CSV table of C-alpha atoms and ligand atoms in Angstrom, one decimal:
chain,number,residue,atom,x,y,z
D,1,MET,CA,-31.4,8.1,-12.7
D,2,THR,CA,-33.9,10.5,-10.7
D,3,HIS,CA,-33.8,10.8,-7.1
D,4,ILE,CA,-36.6,11.6,-4.7
D,5,PRO,CA,-36.7,15.4,-4.3
D,6,ASN,CA,-35.0,16.4,-1.0
D,7,SER,CA,-33.7,12.8,-0.4
D,8,ILE,CA,-30.1,12.6,0.7
D,9,GLN,CA,-29.1,11.4,-2.9
D,10,ALA,CA,-30.8,14.8,-4.5
D,11,ARG,CA,-29.4,16.8,-1.8
D,12,ASP,CA,-25.7,15.5,-2.4
D,13,ILE,CA,-26.0,16.1,-6.1
D,14,ALA,CA,-27.1,19.5,-5.7
D,15,SER,CA,-24.4,20.4,-2.9
D,16,LEU,CA,-21.4,18.1,-2.9
D,17,VAL,CA,-18.2,17.6,-4.9
D,18,HIS,CA,-16.9,14.4,-4.4
D,19,PRO,CA,-13.1,13.6,-4.1
D,20,GLN,CA,-11.7,11.1,-6.8
D,21,THR,CA,-15.2,10.7,-8.4
D,22,ASN,CA,-16.3,11.1,-12.0
D,23,LEU,CA,-18.6,14.1,-11.2
D,24,ALA,CA,-20.7,13.7,-14.5
D,25,LEU,CA,-21.5,10.0,-13.5
D,26,HIS,CA,-22.2,10.9,-10.2
D,27,ARG,CA,-25.2,13.3,-11.3
D,28,ASP,CA,-26.7,10.4,-13.2
D,29,ILE,CA,-26.1,7.6,-10.6
D,30,GLY,CA,-25.9,9.7,-7.4
D,31,PRO,CA,-24.4,8.6,-4.1
D,32,VAL,CA,-24.3,5.4,-1.9
D,33,VAL,CA,-25.7,6.6,1.5
D,34,MET,CA,-23.5,4.9,4.4
D,35,GLU,CA,-25.7,5.2,7.4
D,36,ARG,CA,-23.3,3.3,10.2
D,37,GLY,CA,-20.8,1.0,10.9
D,38,GLU,CA,-20.3,-2.1,13.1
D,39,GLY,CA,-17.2,-3.9,13.5
D,40,ILE,CA,-15.9,-4.6,10.0
D,41,ALA,CA,-19.2,-3.8,8.2
D,42,VAL,CA,-21.0,-0.8,7.0
D,43,TYR,CA,-24.6,-0.2,6.3
D,44,ASP,CA,-26.4,1.7,3.9
D,45,ASP,CA,-29.6,3.6,4.2
D,46,ALA,CA,-31.4,0.7,3.1
D,47,GLY,CA,-30.1,-1.7,5.6
D,48,ASN,CA,-27.6,-3.5,3.5
D,49,ARG,CA,-24.4,-4.7,5.0
D,50,PHE,CA,-21.3,-4.3,3.3
D,51,ILE,CA,-18.2,-6.3,4.8
D,52,ASP,CA,-15.6,-3.6,4.0
D,53,ALA,CA,-12.2,-5.4,3.0
D,54,ALA,CA,-10.5,-2.1,2.1
D,55,ALA,CA,-11.0,-0.5,5.8
D,56,GLY,CA,-12.4,2.3,4.2
D,57,LEU,CA,-9.4,4.1,2.4
D,58,TRP,CA,-6.9,1.8,4.4
D,59,CYS,CA,-7.6,3.4,7.4
D,60,ALA,CA,-10.6,1.8,9.7
D,61,SER,CA,-8.0,-0.6,11.5
D,62,LEU,CA,-10.2,-0.9,14.5
D,63,GLY,CA,-13.5,-1.1,12.4
D,64,TYR,CA,-16.2,1.3,12.3
D,65,ALA,CA,-17.0,2.3,16.0
D,66,SER,CA,-15.1,2.6,19.2
D,67,GLU,CA,-16.6,3.5,22.8
D,68,ARG,CA,-13.2,3.9,23.9
D,69,LEU,CA,-12.0,6.3,21.1
D,70,ALA,CA,-15.2,8.2,21.3
D,71,LYS,CA,-14.7,8.6,25.1
D,72,VAL,CA,-11.5,10.0,24.7
D,73,ALA,CA,-12.6,12.5,22.1
D,74,TYR,CA,-15.4,13.5,24.0
D,75,GLU,CA,-13.5,14.3,27.4
D,76,GLN,CA,-10.6,15.9,25.5
D,77,MET,CA,-13.4,18.5,23.9
D,78,ARG,CA,-14.8,19.1,27.4
D,79,ARG,CA,-11.4,19.8,28.8
D,80,MET,CA,-9.7,21.9,26.0
D,81,GLY,CA,-11.3,21.1,22.4
D,82,TYR,CA,-8.6,23.1,20.9
D,83,TYR,CA,-5.3,24.6,21.0
D,84,HIS,CA,-2.4,25.0,18.6
D,85,LEU,CA,1.6,24.5,18.6
D,86,TYR,CA,2.5,27.5,17.0
D,87,ARG,CA,5.0,29.9,18.7
D,88,HIS,CA,6.2,27.8,21.6
D,89,ASN,CA,2.8,26.6,22.7
D,90,THR,CA,2.3,23.0,23.4
D,91,HIS,CA,0.1,20.8,25.2
D,92,ARG,CA,0.4,17.4,27.0
D,93,ASN,CA,-1.2,15.1,24.3
D,94,GLY,CA,1.1,16.5,21.4
D,95,VAL,CA,4.1,15.7,23.4
D,96,GLU,CA,3.0,12.3,24.4
D,97,LEU,CA,2.3,11.4,21.0
D,98,ALA,CA,5.6,12.8,19.4
D,99,GLU,CA,7.5,10.7,22.2
D,100,ARG,CA,5.6,7.7,21.6
D,101,LEU,CA,6.2,7.8,17.9
D,102,LEU,CA,9.8,8.4,18.2
D,103,LYS,CA,10.0,5.3,20.7
D,104,ILE,CA,8.6,2.8,18.2
D,105,ALA,CA,10.0,4.2,14.9
D,106,PRO,CA,11.7,1.7,12.7
D,107,VAL,CA,15.0,3.8,12.6
D,108,PRO,CA,16.3,6.5,15.1
D,109,MET,CA,14.3,9.6,14.4
D,110,SER,CA,14.8,13.0,16.0
D,111,LYS,CA,11.5,15.1,15.9
D,112,VAL,CA,8.0,14.8,15.1
D,113,LEU,CA,5.6,17.1,13.0
D,114,PHE,CA,1.8,17.0,12.9
D,115,GLN,CA,-0.5,17.5,10.2
D,116,CYS,CA,-4.1,16.2,9.3
D,117,SER,CA,-3.7,14.2,6.3
D,118,GLY,CA,-1.1,11.9,4.5
D,119,SER,CA,-0.9,14.4,1.8
D,120,GLU,CA,0.2,17.1,4.2
D,121,ALA,CA,2.8,15.0,5.8
D,122,ASN,CA,4.3,14.1,2.5
D,123,ASP,CA,3.9,18.0,1.6
D,124,THR,CA,5.9,18.9,4.5
D,125,ALA,CA,8.7,16.0,3.9
D,126,ILE,CA,9.2,17.7,0.3
D,127,LYS,CA,9.5,21.1,1.7
D,128,LEU,CA,11.9,20.0,4.3
D,129,VAL,CA,14.0,18.4,1.5
D,130,TRP,CA,14.4,21.9,-0.3
D,131,TYR,CA,15.0,23.5,3.2
D,132,TYR,CA,17.7,20.9,4.3
D,133,HIS,CA,19.7,21.3,0.7
D,134,ALA,CA,19.1,25.0,1.2
D,135,ALA,CA,20.7,24.8,4.8
D,136,ILE,CA,23.7,22.6,4.0
D,137,GLY,CA,24.3,25.0,1.2
D,138,LYS,CA,23.3,22.9,-1.8
D,139,PRO,CA,20.4,24.8,-2.7
D,140,GLN,CA,20.6,23.4,-6.3
D,141,LYS,CA,19.6,20.1,-5.0
D,142,ARG,CA,15.8,20.3,-5.8
D,143,LYS,CA,14.7,17.3,-7.8
D,144,ILE,CA,12.2,14.8,-6.2
D,145,ILE,CA,12.1,11.4,-7.5
D,146,GLY,CA,9.0,9.4,-6.9
D,147,ARG,CA,7.8,6.0,-8.8
D,148,LYS,CA,5.3,5.6,-11.6
D,149,MET,CA,2.0,4.4,-10.1
D,150,GLY,CA,3.3,5.9,-6.4
D,151,TYR,CA,0.8,7.4,-4.4
D,152,HIS,CA,1.5,10.3,-2.2
D,153,GLY,CA,-1.6,12.6,-1.9
D,154,SER,CA,-3.5,15.0,-3.3
D,155,THR,CA,-1.7,18.2,-2.5
D,156,SER,CA,0.0,19.9,-5.6
D,157,ALA,CA,3.5,18.7,-4.4
D,158,SER,CA,2.4,15.2,-3.0
D,159,ILE,CA,0.8,14.5,-6.1
D,160,SER,CA,3.7,15.7,-8.3
D,161,ALA,CA,5.6,13.1,-6.3
D,162,SER,CA,3.1,10.6,-7.3
D,163,GLY,CA,3.2,8.8,-10.5
D,164,LYS,CA,-0.1,9.3,-11.4
D,165,PRO,CA,-0.7,10.8,-15.0
D,166,ASP,CA,-4.6,10.6,-14.4
D,167,MET,CA,-4.3,12.6,-11.6
D,168,HIS,CA,-2.0,15.3,-13.1
D,169,ALA,CA,-3.8,15.8,-16.1
D,170,ASP,CA,-5.1,19.4,-16.8
D,171,PHE,CA,-4.1,20.5,-13.2
D,172,GLY,CA,-0.9,21.5,-15.0
D,173,LEU,CA,1.3,18.8,-12.8
D,174,PRO,CA,3.6,17.6,-11.9
D,175,PHE,CA,5.8,20.7,-11.1
D,176,PRO,CA,8.9,20.7,-12.8
D,177,GLU,CA,11.2,19.6,-10.3
D,178,PHE,CA,9.6,16.1,-10.2
D,179,ARG,CA,10.4,12.9,-11.9
D,180,HIS,CA,9.3,9.4,-11.6
D,181,THR,CA,11.1,6.1,-12.0
D,182,GLU,CA,10.2,2.6,-12.7
D,183,PHE,CA,7.8,0.7,-10.2
D,184,PRO,CA,8.6,-2.7,-8.9
D,185,HIS,CA,5.6,-4.7,-10.6
D,186,TRP,CA,7.6,-7.8,-11.3
D,187,TYR,CA,4.8,-9.9,-12.5
D,188,ARG,CA,3.3,-7.2,-15.1
D,189,ASN,CA,6.8,-5.5,-16.2
D,190,ARG,CA,9.3,-8.6,-16.0
D,191,GLN,CA,11.1,-9.8,-19.2
D,192,PRO,CA,10.9,-13.5,-20.1
D,193,GLY,CA,12.8,-15.3,-17.9
D,194,GLU,CA,13.9,-12.5,-15.3
D,195,THR,CA,13.9,-13.4,-11.9
D,196,GLU,CA,12.7,-11.2,-9.0
D,197,GLU,CA,16.5,-10.4,-8.3
D,198,GLN,CA,17.5,-9.7,-11.7
D,199,PHE,CA,14.3,-7.3,-12.3
D,200,ALA,CA,15.2,-5.6,-8.7
D,201,THR,CA,18.7,-5.0,-10.3
D,202,ARG,CA,17.2,-3.4,-13.3
D,203,MET,CA,14.8,-1.1,-11.1
D,204,ALA,CA,17.9,0.0,-9.3
D,205,ASP,CA,19.8,0.6,-12.6
D,206,ALA,CA,17.1,2.5,-14.1
D,207,LEU,CA,17.0,4.7,-10.8
D,208,GLU,CA,20.6,5.4,-11.2
D,209,ALA,CA,20.4,6.0,-15.0
D,210,LEU,CA,17.5,8.6,-14.1
D,211,ILE,CA,19.6,10.4,-11.7
D,212,LEU,CA,22.7,10.6,-13.8
D,213,ALA,CA,20.7,11.7,-16.7
D,214,GLU,CA,19.3,14.7,-14.5
D,215,GLY,CA,22.5,15.3,-12.9
D,216,PRO,CA,23.3,14.1,-9.5
D,217,ASP,CA,23.9,17.7,-8.2
D,218,SER,CA,20.3,18.4,-8.8
D,219,CYS,CA,18.5,15.2,-7.2
D,220,ALA,CA,17.5,16.1,-3.9
D,221,ALA,CA,15.4,13.1,-2.5
D,222,PHE,CA,13.5,9.8,-3.1
D,223,ILE,CA,10.1,9.0,-2.1
D,224,ALA,CA,8.4,5.8,-2.1
D,225,GLU,CA,5.6,3.4,-0.1
D,226,PRO,CA,7.4,0.4,1.4
D,227,VAL,CA,4.5,-1.6,-0.5
D,228,MET,CA,2.7,0.4,-3.2
D,229,GLY,CA,-0.9,0.7,-2.3
D,230,ALA,CA,-3.1,2.8,-4.4
D,231,GLY,CA,-0.8,1.6,-7.4
D,232,GLY,CA,-2.3,-2.0,-7.0
D,233,GLY,CA,-0.9,-3.4,-3.8
D,234,ILE,CA,2.3,-3.9,-5.2
D,235,VAL,CA,4.7,-6.1,-2.9
D,236,PRO,CA,8.5,-5.3,-3.9
D,237,PRO,CA,10.3,-8.2,-5.2
D,238,ARG,CA,13.4,-9.9,-3.4
D,239,THR,CA,16.4,-7.5,-3.0
D,240,TYR,CA,14.6,-4.6,-4.5
D,241,TRP,CA,14.9,-2.3,-1.4
D,242,GLU,CA,18.4,-3.2,-0.8
D,243,LYS,CA,19.3,-2.3,-4.3
D,244,MET,CA,17.4,0.8,-4.5
D,245,GLN,CA,18.5,2.4,-1.1
D,246,ALA,CA,22.5,1.8,-2.4
D,247,VAL,CA,21.2,3.9,-5.2
D,248,ILE,CA,19.9,6.5,-3.0
D,249,ARG,CA,23.0,6.7,-0.7
D,250,LYS,CA,25.1,6.5,-3.3
D,251,TYR,CA,24.0,10.0,-4.8
D,252,ASP,CA,23.5,11.6,-1.6
D,253,MET,CA,19.7,12.0,-1.4
D,254,LEU,CA,17.4,12.1,1.3
D,255,PHE,CA,15.0,9.2,1.4
D,256,ILE,CA,11.3,9.8,2.5
D,257,ALA,CA,9.3,6.6,3.5
D,258,ASP,CA,5.5,7.0,3.1
D,259,GLU,CA,4.2,4.8,5.7
D,260,VAL,CA,0.8,6.2,5.2
D,261,ILE,CA,-0.6,2.7,4.6
D,262,CYS,CA,1.8,0.3,5.6
D,263,GLY,CA,2.5,2.1,9.3
D,264,PHE,CA,1.1,0.4,12.6
D,265,GLY,CA,0.9,-2.8,11.7
D,266,ARG,CA,-0.4,-3.4,8.0
D,267,THR,CA,2.5,-5.4,6.8
D,268,GLY,CA,2.9,-7.7,10.0
D,269,ALA,CA,5.4,-5.5,11.7
D,270,MET,CA,4.7,-2.2,13.2
D,271,TRP,CA,6.2,-0.3,10.0
D,272,GLY,CA,6.7,-1.3,6.4
D,273,CYS,CA,10.2,0.0,7.0
D,274,GLU,CA,10.8,-3.0,9.3
D,275,THR,CA,9.4,-5.8,6.9
D,276,PHE,CA,11.3,-4.4,4.0
D,277,GLY,CA,14.8,-3.1,5.7
D,278,LEU,CA,14.0,0.4,4.8
D,279,LYS,CA,16.6,3.3,6.3
D,280,PRO,CA,14.7,6.5,5.7
D,281,ASP,CA,15.6,9.9,6.6
D,282,MET,CA,11.7,11.1,7.2
D,283,ILE,CA,8.8,8.7,7.7
D,284,SER,CA,5.2,9.9,7.2
D,285,CYS,CA,2.4,8.5,8.8
D,286,ALA,CA,-1.4,8.5,9.1
D,287,LYS,CA,-4.6,6.6,8.7
D,288,ALA,CA,-4.0,3.9,11.2
D,289,LEU,CA,-2.4,6.3,13.4
D,290,SER,CA,-5.6,7.0,14.5
D,291,ALA,CA,-7.7,4.0,13.3
D,292,GLY,CA,-9.2,6.4,10.9
D,293,MET,CA,-11.3,8.0,13.4
D,294,GLN,CA,-9.7,11.4,13.3
D,295,PRO,CA,-7.6,13.2,10.5
D,296,ILE,CA,-4.0,13.1,12.0
D,297,SER,CA,-0.9,12.5,10.3
D,298,ALA,CA,2.8,12.5,11.7
D,299,LEU,CA,6.2,13.2,9.7
D,300,MET,CA,9.3,12.1,11.6
D,301,VAL,CA,12.5,13.4,10.6
D,302,ASN,CA,16.0,12.2,11.7
D,303,ASP,CA,18.7,14.4,13.2
D,304,ARG,CA,20.4,14.8,9.9
D,305,VAL,CA,17.4,17.0,8.8
D,306,TYR,CA,16.2,18.2,12.1
D,307,GLN,CA,19.9,20.1,12.7
D,308,ALA,CA,19.6,21.5,9.2
D,309,MET,CA,16.3,22.9,10.2
D,310,LEU,CA,17.6,24.3,13.3
D,311,ASP,CA,20.2,26.2,11.6
D,312,GLU,CA,17.8,27.6,9.0
D,313,SER,CA,15.4,28.8,11.7
D,314,ARG,CA,18.3,30.5,13.7
D,315,LYS,CA,19.3,32.1,10.5
D,316,LEU,CA,15.9,33.3,9.2
D,317,GLY,CA,14.3,33.6,12.4
D,318,ASN,CA,11.7,31.3,12.1
D,319,PHE,CA,10.6,28.0,10.9
D,320,ALA,CA,7.9,29.4,8.8
D,321,HIS,CA,5.7,26.0,8.1
D,322,GLY,CA,2.9,25.0,10.0
D,323,PHE,CA,-1.0,24.2,10.0
D,324,THR,CA,-3.5,25.3,12.3
D,325,TYR,CA,-4.6,21.9,13.3
D,326,ALA,CA,-1.4,20.4,13.8
D,327,GLY,CA,-1.3,18.5,16.6
D,328,HIS,CA,-4.8,19.1,17.5
D,329,PRO,CA,-5.6,18.0,21.0
D,330,VAL,CA,-8.2,15.8,20.2
D,331,THR,CA,-6.7,13.9,17.4
D,332,THR,CA,-3.5,13.4,19.3
D,333,ALA,CA,-5.7,12.2,22.3
D,334,VAL,CA,-7.4,9.7,19.8
D,335,ALA,CA,-4.2,8.5,18.2
D,336,LEU,CA,-2.5,7.9,21.5
D,337,GLU,CA,-5.6,5.8,22.6
D,338,THR,CA,-5.5,4.0,19.1
D,339,LEU,CA,-1.8,3.1,20.0
D,340,ASN,CA,-3.0,2.0,23.5
D,341,ILE,CA,-5.8,-0.2,22.0
D,342,TYR,CA,-3.1,-1.7,19.8
D,343,GLU,CA,-1.0,-2.5,22.6
D,344,ASP,CA,-3.8,-3.8,24.7
D,345,MET,CA,-5.1,-6.3,22.1
D,346,ASP,CA,-1.5,-7.1,20.9
D,347,MET,CA,-2.4,-6.0,17.3
D,348,LEU,CA,1.1,-7.1,15.6
D,349,GLY,CA,0.4,-10.4,17.1
D,350,HIS,CA,-3.0,-10.7,15.7
D,351,VAL,CA,-2.0,-9.5,12.3
D,352,ARG,CA,0.8,-12.0,12.6
D,353,ARG,CA,-1.4,-14.9,13.5
D,354,VAL,CA,-4.3,-13.8,11.1
D,355,GLY,CA,-2.5,-12.5,8.1
D,356,PRO,CA,-1.4,-15.8,6.9
D,357,SER,CA,-5.0,-16.6,6.5
D,358,LEU,CA,-5.8,-13.7,4.6
D,359,GLN,CA,-2.8,-14.5,2.3
D,360,ALA,CA,-3.9,-18.1,2.0
D,361,ALA,CA,-7.5,-17.3,1.3
D,362,ILE,CA,-6.9,-14.7,-1.2
D,363,GLY,CA,-3.9,-16.7,-2.8
D,364,ALA,CA,-6.3,-19.9,-3.5
D,365,LEU,CA,-8.3,-17.3,-5.7
D,366,GLY,CA,-5.2,-17.4,-7.8
D,367,ALA,CA,-6.5,-20.5,-9.4
D,368,HIS,CA,-9.8,-18.8,-10.6
D,369,PRO,CA,-9.4,-18.6,-14.4
D,370,LEU,CA,-9.9,-14.9,-14.1
D,371,VAL,CA,-6.9,-14.1,-11.8
D,372,GLY,CA,-3.2,-13.9,-13.2
D,373,ASP,CA,-1.3,-13.0,-10.0
D,374,VAL,CA,-2.0,-13.0,-6.2
D,375,ARG,CA,0.7,-11.2,-3.9
D,376,GLY,CA,0.3,-9.7,-0.5
D,377,VAL,CA,2.0,-9.3,2.9
D,378,GLY,CA,0.7,-9.3,6.3
D,379,MET,CA,-2.6,-7.8,6.2
D,380,LEU,CA,-2.7,-6.6,2.6
D,381,ALA,CA,-3.1,-8.9,-0.1
D,382,ALA,CA,-4.1,-8.2,-4.2
D,383,LEU,CA,-4.9,-10.1,-7.0
D,384,GLU,CA,-4.8,-9.2,-10.7
D,385,MET,CA,-7.2,-10.1,-13.4
D,386,VAL,CA,-5.9,-11.1,-16.6
D,387,SER,CA,-7.4,-12.2,-20.3
D,388,ASP,CA,-4.9,-15.0,-20.4
D,389,LYS,CA,-3.6,-16.9,-17.4
D,390,THR,CA,-0.9,-18.4,-18.9
D,391,THR,CA,0.6,-15.4,-20.8
D,392,GLY,CA,-0.6,-12.8,-18.1
D,393,ALA,CA,-2.0,-10.7,-20.8
D,394,ALA,CA,-4.2,-7.7,-19.7
D,395,PHE,CA,-7.7,-7.2,-20.6
D,396,ASP,CA,-8.7,-4.4,-22.8
D,397,PRO,CA,-9.4,-1.6,-20.6
D,398,ALA,CA,-12.8,-0.8,-22.5
D,399,LEU,CA,-14.2,-4.3,-21.0
D,400,LYS,CA,-13.9,-2.4,-17.7
D,401,ILE,CA,-13.3,-6.0,-15.9
D,402,GLY,CA,-12.3,-4.5,-12.5
D,403,ALA,CA,-15.4,-2.3,-12.3
D,404,ARG,CA,-17.8,-5.1,-13.3
D,405,VAL,CA,-16.2,-7.4,-10.8
D,406,GLU,CA,-16.5,-4.1,-8.3
D,407,GLN,CA,-20.2,-4.3,-8.9
D,408,ALA,CA,-20.8,-7.6,-8.5
D,409,ALA,CA,-18.8,-7.6,-5.2
D,410,ARG,CA,-21.0,-5.2,-3.9
D,411,ARG,CA,-24.1,-6.9,-4.9
D,412,HIS,CA,-22.6,-9.7,-2.6
D,413,GLY,CA,-22.3,-7.4,0.3
D,414,LEU,CA,-18.6,-6.7,-0.2
D,415,ILE,CA,-16.4,-3.8,-0.6
D,416,ALA,CA,-12.9,-4.2,-1.7
D,417,ARG,CA,-10.2,-1.4,-3.5
D,418,PHE,CA,-10.4,-1.9,-7.2
D,419,ILE,CA,-7.6,-0.3,-9.0
D,420,GLY,CA,-8.2,-1.0,-12.6
D,421,ASP,CA,-8.1,-4.6,-13.0
D,422,ARG,CA,-6.5,-5.1,-9.7
D,423,ILE,CA,-8.1,-5.9,-6.5
D,424,ALA,CA,-6.6,-4.7,-3.2
D,425,PHE,CA,-7.8,-6.1,0.0
D,426,SER,CA,-6.8,-4.3,3.2
D,427,PRO,CA,-9.5,-5.3,5.9
D,428,PRO,CA,-9.8,-3.8,9.1
D,429,LEU,CA,-6.8,-5.0,11.0
D,430,ILE,CA,-9.3,-6.8,13.8
D,431,VAL,CA,-10.4,-9.1,10.9
D,432,THR,CA,-10.8,-12.7,12.3
D,433,GLU,CA,-10.6,-15.7,10.2
D,434,ALA,CA,-14.0,-16.5,9.6
D,435,ASP,CA,-14.2,-12.9,8.2
D,436,ILE,CA,-11.4,-13.8,5.8
D,437,ASP,CA,-13.1,-16.9,4.6
D,438,ASP,CA,-16.3,-14.8,4.1
D,439,ILE,CA,-14.3,-12.2,2.0
D,440,ALA,CA,-12.7,-14.6,-0.3
D,441,ALA,CA,-16.2,-16.4,-0.8
D,442,ARG,CA,-17.8,-13.3,-1.7
D,443,THR,CA,-14.7,-12.3,-3.9
D,444,LYS,CA,-15.1,-15.8,-5.4
D,445,LEU,CA,-18.7,-15.4,-6.2
D,446,ALA,CA,-18.1,-12.0,-8.1
D,447,LEU,CA,-15.3,-13.5,-10.0
D,448,ASP,CA,-17.5,-16.4,-11.0
D,449,GLU,CA,-20.3,-14.0,-11.9
D,450,VAL,CA,-18.1,-12.0,-14.2
D,451,TRP,CA,-16.2,-14.9,-15.7
D,452,SER,CA,-19.5,-16.2,-16.8
D,453,GLU,CA,-20.7,-12.7,-18.4
D,454,ILE,CA,-17.7,-12.4,-20.5
D,455,GLY,CA,-18.5,-15.8,-22.1
D,456,LYS,CA,-15.9,-17.8,-20.2
D,457,PRO,CA,-17.9,-19.9,-17.8
D,458,GLY,CA,-15.4,-22.0,-15.5
M,1,PLP,N1,0.3,8.2,0.9
M,1,PLP,C1,-0.1,7.2,0.6
M,1,PLP,C2,0.6,5.8,0.6
M,1,PLP,C3,-1.6,6.7,0.5
M,1,PLP,O1,-2.1,5.6,0.4
M,1,PLP,C4,-2.3,8.1,0.7
M,1,PLP,C5,-4.0,7.9,0.3
M,1,PLP,O2,-4.3,7.0,0.1
M,1,PLP,C6,-1.9,9.2,1.0
M,1,PLP,C7,-0.4,9.5,1.0
M,1,PLP,C8,-2.5,10.6,1.1
M,1,PLP,O3,-2.9,10.5,2.2
M,1,PLP,P1,-4.4,11.6,2.6
M,1,PLP,O4,-5.6,11.1,1.7
M,1,PLP,O5,-4.7,11.3,4.0
M,1,PLP,O6,-3.9,12.8,2.2
């Protein structure tokens, strides 16, 4: 496709590299130019409206515009637009946000470290695992175990912990100290007749077998999302977390809960850890922390980890880690106000009231002939398209069914997150029941269209 010279599309192709994008294809098809947002919808430069059932990248919890957050950012920039936390400096917003996070943490946490992204929060957690084990005299405990299909970010260590071979390819990653255990996709990976509980036992046994094969003395930590997001919206089967945590504890490994997607209400509780009974040593969070309107993330560490950090920095003379924009006064101000907004509008109550409608509406799509599995929790739902509803057989990836449904959905003014042949729905948390019906109706139109295209009209 040729774009009009000097159009935003042409200038984009000439100047920008897009994240997670096929760069060659991008040169041919160019970008979609988004111009503005209103409520849960965004508008492109041709004035087309799209309901965003993905909340951007799982983050635009309050939708796309907020006078209240804009005002807070503006006022903070006028008062003090930057200062850092290095070398004993502090500011009120950083302290207040740290206190607030510790107060709402799902398990007792001791301290907070700030960064600008989920990737950096997890990268920091991984460094702290190594630092901790060095401090307690077990420097050989270095291996980090993640899960296949897990996603923890794009920085070198965070993507190493992620179980995404497509994101490792030709970067020479993962780093040698990273391993990946099975992921808990009961629908796709269960054995004939296997119950959720039996499957969960098999998952925990697989983790234990991996630890034993690697040598428990070398295994330092396990990192996981309470619900897998970028892996396809995979809700863990019954008893999974209880059994996995027993293994982690048995081998004295640290547990990092990646709450980047689940944190701040997505699962119907403040934290995915609460919904699923996780008791981690460190918690990373980002995204809805600032409603996606400022780049900020936080890592909480428990006292066991903090005391080791204290010992190490006493010994070395410095805690030699940090970022220029860690705890930035504007990002922390916006995050604090975001948490105030959640409280004022009783966001958790809203998710608990409206979440069941999302589950019911997406659940009803389970009857569609293209859909094999539907699952979800709180304000997160996912469905999986299959070529045979009875056996659950997957489509030939060459058919690109997911991509075709995605295009059809866009034609019907709907954005969702497509991961292969899975669709994840994580609308802004402020979504209403009417919005949810609209999202489900547009999804059905897209599914119907592709169903008839592939010669199986329903
Ligand atoms: N962790 C999880 C669970 C995520 O879904 C993501 C991004 O989607 C990240 C970490 C990385 O966050 P960021 O893109 O802000 O670096």
